[in-house]
Amino acid sequence: MLDLKFIRENSDKVKEAVKNKNEKVDIDELLSLDIEQRNLQKGLDSLRHMRNKASKEIALLIQNGKEMPEKIEQMRKVSQNIKRLEKEEKQIKQAIEKLLIWIPNIPHTSVPVGKNFSTNKIVREIPGKELPFTPLPHWQLIETNKLLDFSRGTKVSGANFPFYTGVGARLERALINFMLDTHISNGYKEVFVPFLVNRDAMFGTGQLPKLEDDMYRIEKDDMFLNPTGEVPITNFHRNETIKEENLPIKYVGYTACFRREAGSYGKETKGLQRVHQFNKVELVKIVDPQTSYEELETLTRDAEKILTLLELPYRVALLSTGDLSFASAKTYDLEVWAPGSEKFFEVSSASNFEDFQARRANIRLRKERKLIYPHTLNASGIATPRTFIAIIENYQEKDGSIRIPSVLVPYMGGMEKI
């Protein structure tokens, strides 16, 4: 959430951010309400001062045995006016709050301006070896090697809820454990999080109110299934004050993630490309505001390390303003190449939210005897479904078998080929 004073003093910058992020919120209405609220506040302060002064005068007159009906009537009218203005102020504050929560974070100056993903900027690319035969797409490899069962997943839960079976289940588990071990060895502290989160947690990281239709909500309890590990891990320190000497805080955690994909109608959903439940290892950092963009670069490299160790071809894209999330100030996407599908798949987004999430979640930093907001960052480290796709498509053999990446062999009990 942006600070109201910042919006007041930088209204043109905020309006530009709203436009460039393709959001719709009336900043002029907000500023008008802000002026109205501050004027009301001045009037209330004046009336309260008048009431306090009159109360002292009345108390003194009573002490001296004097009657003062006019004075009492005057104070009664002042009190009535105060109650009326307080009610008006409360309504205006609520209206301001409703507008504030729809204002997106401001993109960093290094973010390219553009309407959508087509204006993203590729900052580096790690090519792979071209296969000496026509590669099969992952859905055929999955069926041939019996790695997943989509039809039984549909029977049990619905479309796009696959069952991982046999070696496929073992490969999925191997991926998760390999990623956790890699990040822990790189200085991240492991956490294992609840799969259900409350509304305050979803608001804190910026999923609500904008993305509520994409989330699985348990109405009876007003709880949500995790859309991403970012939500529980970042909110681990909600309503807390962090000491400067404890920074940077670095967490890694596995969670199952759940998304309705309400806006995915018409998009490619074949195989594992777009599923409602998936596994992800998440990286979260809480850092000093002065170093957060350096931390973003190292965070991105930490996520890239997984793809490097798996020896998968990939590229890194700097997202343009129109492709940035509501809460992000700057994001790099990691996109892995899948030769059978003949496309790049996003497997991680590494983002700096600056103090946007910290304000919403009330995470404070005590620095040099002052209370400020730290910066929060997160990255998928990484999501498994499309990584699974990339592994089986890049490591396939001409006969349809699949080699196991060397770093995963120990996690597969020594198995080198499916």
XYZ file of C-alpha atoms in Angstrom, residues 3-273:
271
model
C 1.461 6.136 1.885
C -1.313 8.738 1.550
C 1.144 11.580 2.115
C 3.323 10.215 -0.704
C 0.294 10.100 -3.022
C -0.635 13.656 -2.062
C 2.871 14.926 -2.860
C 3.437 12.768 -5.968
C -0.015 12.565 -7.546
C 1.253 12.732 -11.154
C 3.707 9.900 -10.529
C 0.976 7.765 -8.959
C -1.445 8.467 -11.818
C 1.254 7.439 -14.289
C 1.814 4.186 -12.373
C -1.914 3.410 -12.402
C -2.022 4.019 -16.156
C 1.131 2.018 -16.941
C -0.036 -0.942 -14.858
C -3.401 -0.970 -16.640
C -5.247 -0.386 -13.367
C -8.337 1.739 -12.774
C -8.579 3.880 -9.653
C -9.581 7.563 -9.390
C -6.652 9.407 -7.797
C -8.403 12.777 -8.100
C -11.343 11.438 -6.085
C -8.907 10.200 -3.450
C -7.183 13.587 -3.242
C -10.537 15.356 -2.992
C -11.579 13.086 -0.116
C -8.185 13.663 1.512
C -8.690 17.443 1.450
C -12.217 17.041 2.821
C -10.987 14.797 5.640
C -8.164 17.148 6.615
C -10.557 20.139 6.662
C -12.944 18.153 8.834
C -10.062 17.283 11.131
C -9.226 20.966 11.547
C -12.855 21.741 12.389
C -12.971 18.887 14.884
C -9.755 20.011 16.542
C -11.175 23.519 16.919
C -14.473 22.263 18.381
C -12.719 19.901 20.785
C -10.527 22.757 21.980
C -13.663 24.881 22.479
C -15.370 22.038 24.402
C -12.356 21.498 26.649
C -12.138 25.211 27.407
C -15.878 25.448 28.146
C -15.739 22.380 30.402
C -13.051 24.011 32.524
C -15.027 27.260 32.747
C -18.217 25.420 33.730
C -16.377 23.385 36.370
C -14.964 26.626 37.844
C -18.401 28.321 37.878
C -20.016 25.293 39.585
C -17.221 25.325 42.144
C -18.101 28.983 42.904
C -21.834 28.175 43.219
C -22.879 29.964 40.043
C -25.455 28.837 37.485
C -24.581 28.845 33.791
C -27.452 27.507 31.607
C -26.255 29.366 28.502
C -22.773 27.925 28.870
C -24.119 24.372 29.290
C -26.398 24.753 26.263
C -23.462 26.064 24.221
C -21.337 23.065 25.194
C -24.217 20.674 24.383
C -24.432 22.082 20.845
C -20.663 21.857 20.436
C -20.745 18.209 21.514
C -23.535 17.490 19.015
C -21.485 19.092 16.234
C -18.453 17.044 17.237
C -20.456 13.796 17.044
C -21.854 14.755 13.632
C -18.427 15.650 12.228
C -16.844 12.517 13.715
C -19.429 10.399 11.893
C -18.732 12.262 8.651
C -14.975 11.872 9.129
C -15.318 8.132 9.745
C -17.257 7.734 6.494
C -14.673 9.732 4.550
C -11.791 7.722 6.056
C -13.525 4.509 5.016
C -13.960 5.856 1.481
C -10.263 6.822 1.385
C -9.275 3.342 2.597
C -11.388 1.671 -0.101
C -9.592 3.672 -2.782
C -6.115 3.238 -1.253
C -6.240 -0.568 -1.376
C -6.803 -0.474 -5.149
C -3.753 1.690 -5.908
C -0.901 -0.454 -7.270
C 2.758 -0.201 -6.380
C 4.845 2.195 -8.460
C 7.194 0.564 -10.995
C 10.911 1.178 -10.503
C 12.523 3.610 -12.949
C 14.427 0.739 -14.609
C 11.196 -1.052 -15.593
C 10.311 -0.655 -19.305
C 6.938 0.970 -20.000
C 4.624 -1.251 -22.012
C 1.077 -2.560 -22.218
C 1.707 -6.289 -21.780
C 4.202 -9.187 -21.965
C 5.142 -8.317 -25.562
C 7.127 -5.335 -24.257
C 9.151 -7.330 -21.721
C 12.925 -7.114 -22.123
C 15.110 -10.221 -22.360
C 18.183 -9.496 -20.235
C 20.034 -12.803 -20.699
C 19.521 -16.190 -22.294
C 21.189 -19.542 -21.614
C 20.713 -21.748 -24.709
C 20.583 -25.529 -24.667
C 21.696 -28.251 -27.068
C 19.378 -28.944 -29.972
C 18.015 -32.489 -29.928
C 19.088 -34.582 -32.973
C 15.506 -35.773 -33.549
C 12.004 -34.323 -33.503
C 11.158 -34.036 -29.790
C 7.817 -35.157 -28.397
C 5.656 -32.827 -26.284
C 5.453 -33.581 -22.594
C 1.871 -34.893 -22.653
C 2.960 -37.704 -24.979
C 6.029 -38.496 -22.892
C 3.875 -38.525 -19.754
C 1.465 -41.015 -21.308
C 4.199 -43.259 -22.768
C 6.096 -43.445 -19.463
C 2.994 -43.437 -17.216
C 4.214 -40.477 -15.162
C 0.844 -38.890 -14.449
C -2.825 -39.828 -14.665
C -4.998 -36.933 -15.818
C -8.266 -38.864 -16.245
C -8.265 -40.213 -12.696
C -7.362 -36.759 -11.393
C -10.435 -35.423 -13.189
C -12.557 -38.222 -11.691
C -11.383 -37.469 -8.147
C -11.143 -33.650 -8.193
C -11.948 -32.177 -11.607
C -10.111 -30.996 -14.704
C -6.480 -29.888 -14.294
C -5.922 -31.755 -11.015
C -3.451 -34.453 -12.156
C -2.294 -37.530 -10.253
C 1.492 -38.034 -10.278
C 2.124 -41.786 -10.357
C 5.090 -44.129 -9.918
C 8.324 -42.656 -11.240
C 6.487 -39.400 -12.019
C 5.600 -38.975 -8.349
C 9.154 -39.798 -7.359
C 10.573 -37.261 -9.842
C 8.255 -34.567 -8.449
C 9.371 -35.333 -4.881
C 13.013 -35.404 -5.973
C 12.669 -31.948 -7.525
C 11.199 -30.467 -4.338
C 13.876 -31.948 -2.079
C 16.691 -30.959 -4.447
C 15.485 -27.358 -4.577
C 15.057 -27.095 -0.812
C 18.534 -28.531 -0.174
C 20.108 -26.194 -2.740
C 18.603 -23.052 -1.221
C 19.274 -24.107 2.369
C 22.947 -24.578 1.454
C 22.834 -21.032 0.083
C 21.871 -19.519 3.443
C 18.076 -19.667 3.404
C 16.234 -20.822 6.525
C 13.642 -23.505 5.851
C 10.035 -23.092 6.956
C 7.120 -25.461 6.420
C 3.953 -23.410 6.172
C 0.206 -23.869 6.703
C -1.684 -24.519 3.456
C -4.570 -22.294 4.582
C -4.239 -18.555 5.158
C -6.635 -15.899 6.430
C -7.904 -12.774 4.728
C -5.446 -10.495 6.530
C -2.508 -12.526 5.203
C -3.860 -12.395 1.641
C -4.339 -8.641 1.949
C -0.856 -8.187 3.388
C 0.926 -9.501 0.288
C -1.480 -7.839 -2.155
C -3.539 -10.782 -3.435
C -6.694 -9.200 -2.022
C -8.871 -7.565 -3.020
C -7.739 -7.620 -6.677
C -7.253 -11.375 -7.200
C -9.980 -12.882 -5.022
C -11.733 -14.527 -8.001
C -8.554 -16.497 -8.778
C -8.334 -17.958 -5.274
C -9.907 -20.997 -3.649
C -11.887 -19.713 -0.675
C -13.390 -21.756 2.151
C -16.482 -19.645 2.756
C -17.472 -21.068 6.154
C -14.161 -20.011 7.706
C -13.287 -17.178 5.296
C -9.925 -18.873 4.693
C -7.995 -19.312 1.460
C -5.903 -22.162 0.088
C -2.373 -20.885 -0.535
C -2.088 -19.337 -4.008
C 1.694 -19.098 -3.458
C 4.195 -19.620 -0.638
C 4.820 -15.871 -0.693
C 1.632 -15.330 1.326
C 2.323 -17.390 4.485
C 6.086 -16.818 4.491
C 5.960 -13.018 4.138
C 3.170 -12.815 6.707
C 5.284 -14.794 9.173
C 6.428 -11.367 10.447
C 3.104 -9.525 10.074
C 2.497 -6.987 12.876
C 6.079 -7.390 14.084
C 9.107 -5.119 14.430
C 12.386 -6.514 13.101
C 15.783 -5.454 14.403
C 18.291 -4.110 11.879
C 20.971 -6.598 12.958
C 18.724 -9.494 11.882
C 18.681 -8.396 8.234
C 18.645 -9.737 5.634
C 16.050 -12.359 6.548
C 16.037 -15.220 4.032
C 13.398 -17.957 4.057
C 12.752 -20.944 1.822
C 9.669 -23.096 2.036
C 7.737 -25.695 0.111
C 3.984 -25.454 -0.287
C 1.265 -26.860 -2.467
C -0.361 -23.947 -4.327
C -3.962 -23.611 -5.490
C -5.391 -21.278 -8.134
C -8.719 -21.230 -9.905
C -7.092 -19.641 -12.969
C -10.361 -17.726 -13.419
C -8.809 -15.575 -16.145
C -7.320 -18.459 -18.139
C -10.254 -19.118 -20.481
C -8.943 -19.690 -23.979
C -5.335 -20.223 -22.832
C -3.384 -23.422 -23.521
C -4.202 -25.961 -20.789
C -2.925 -29.198 -22.310
C -0.819 -31.420 -20.059
C 0.857 -29.649 -17.139
C 0.890 -26.176 -18.655
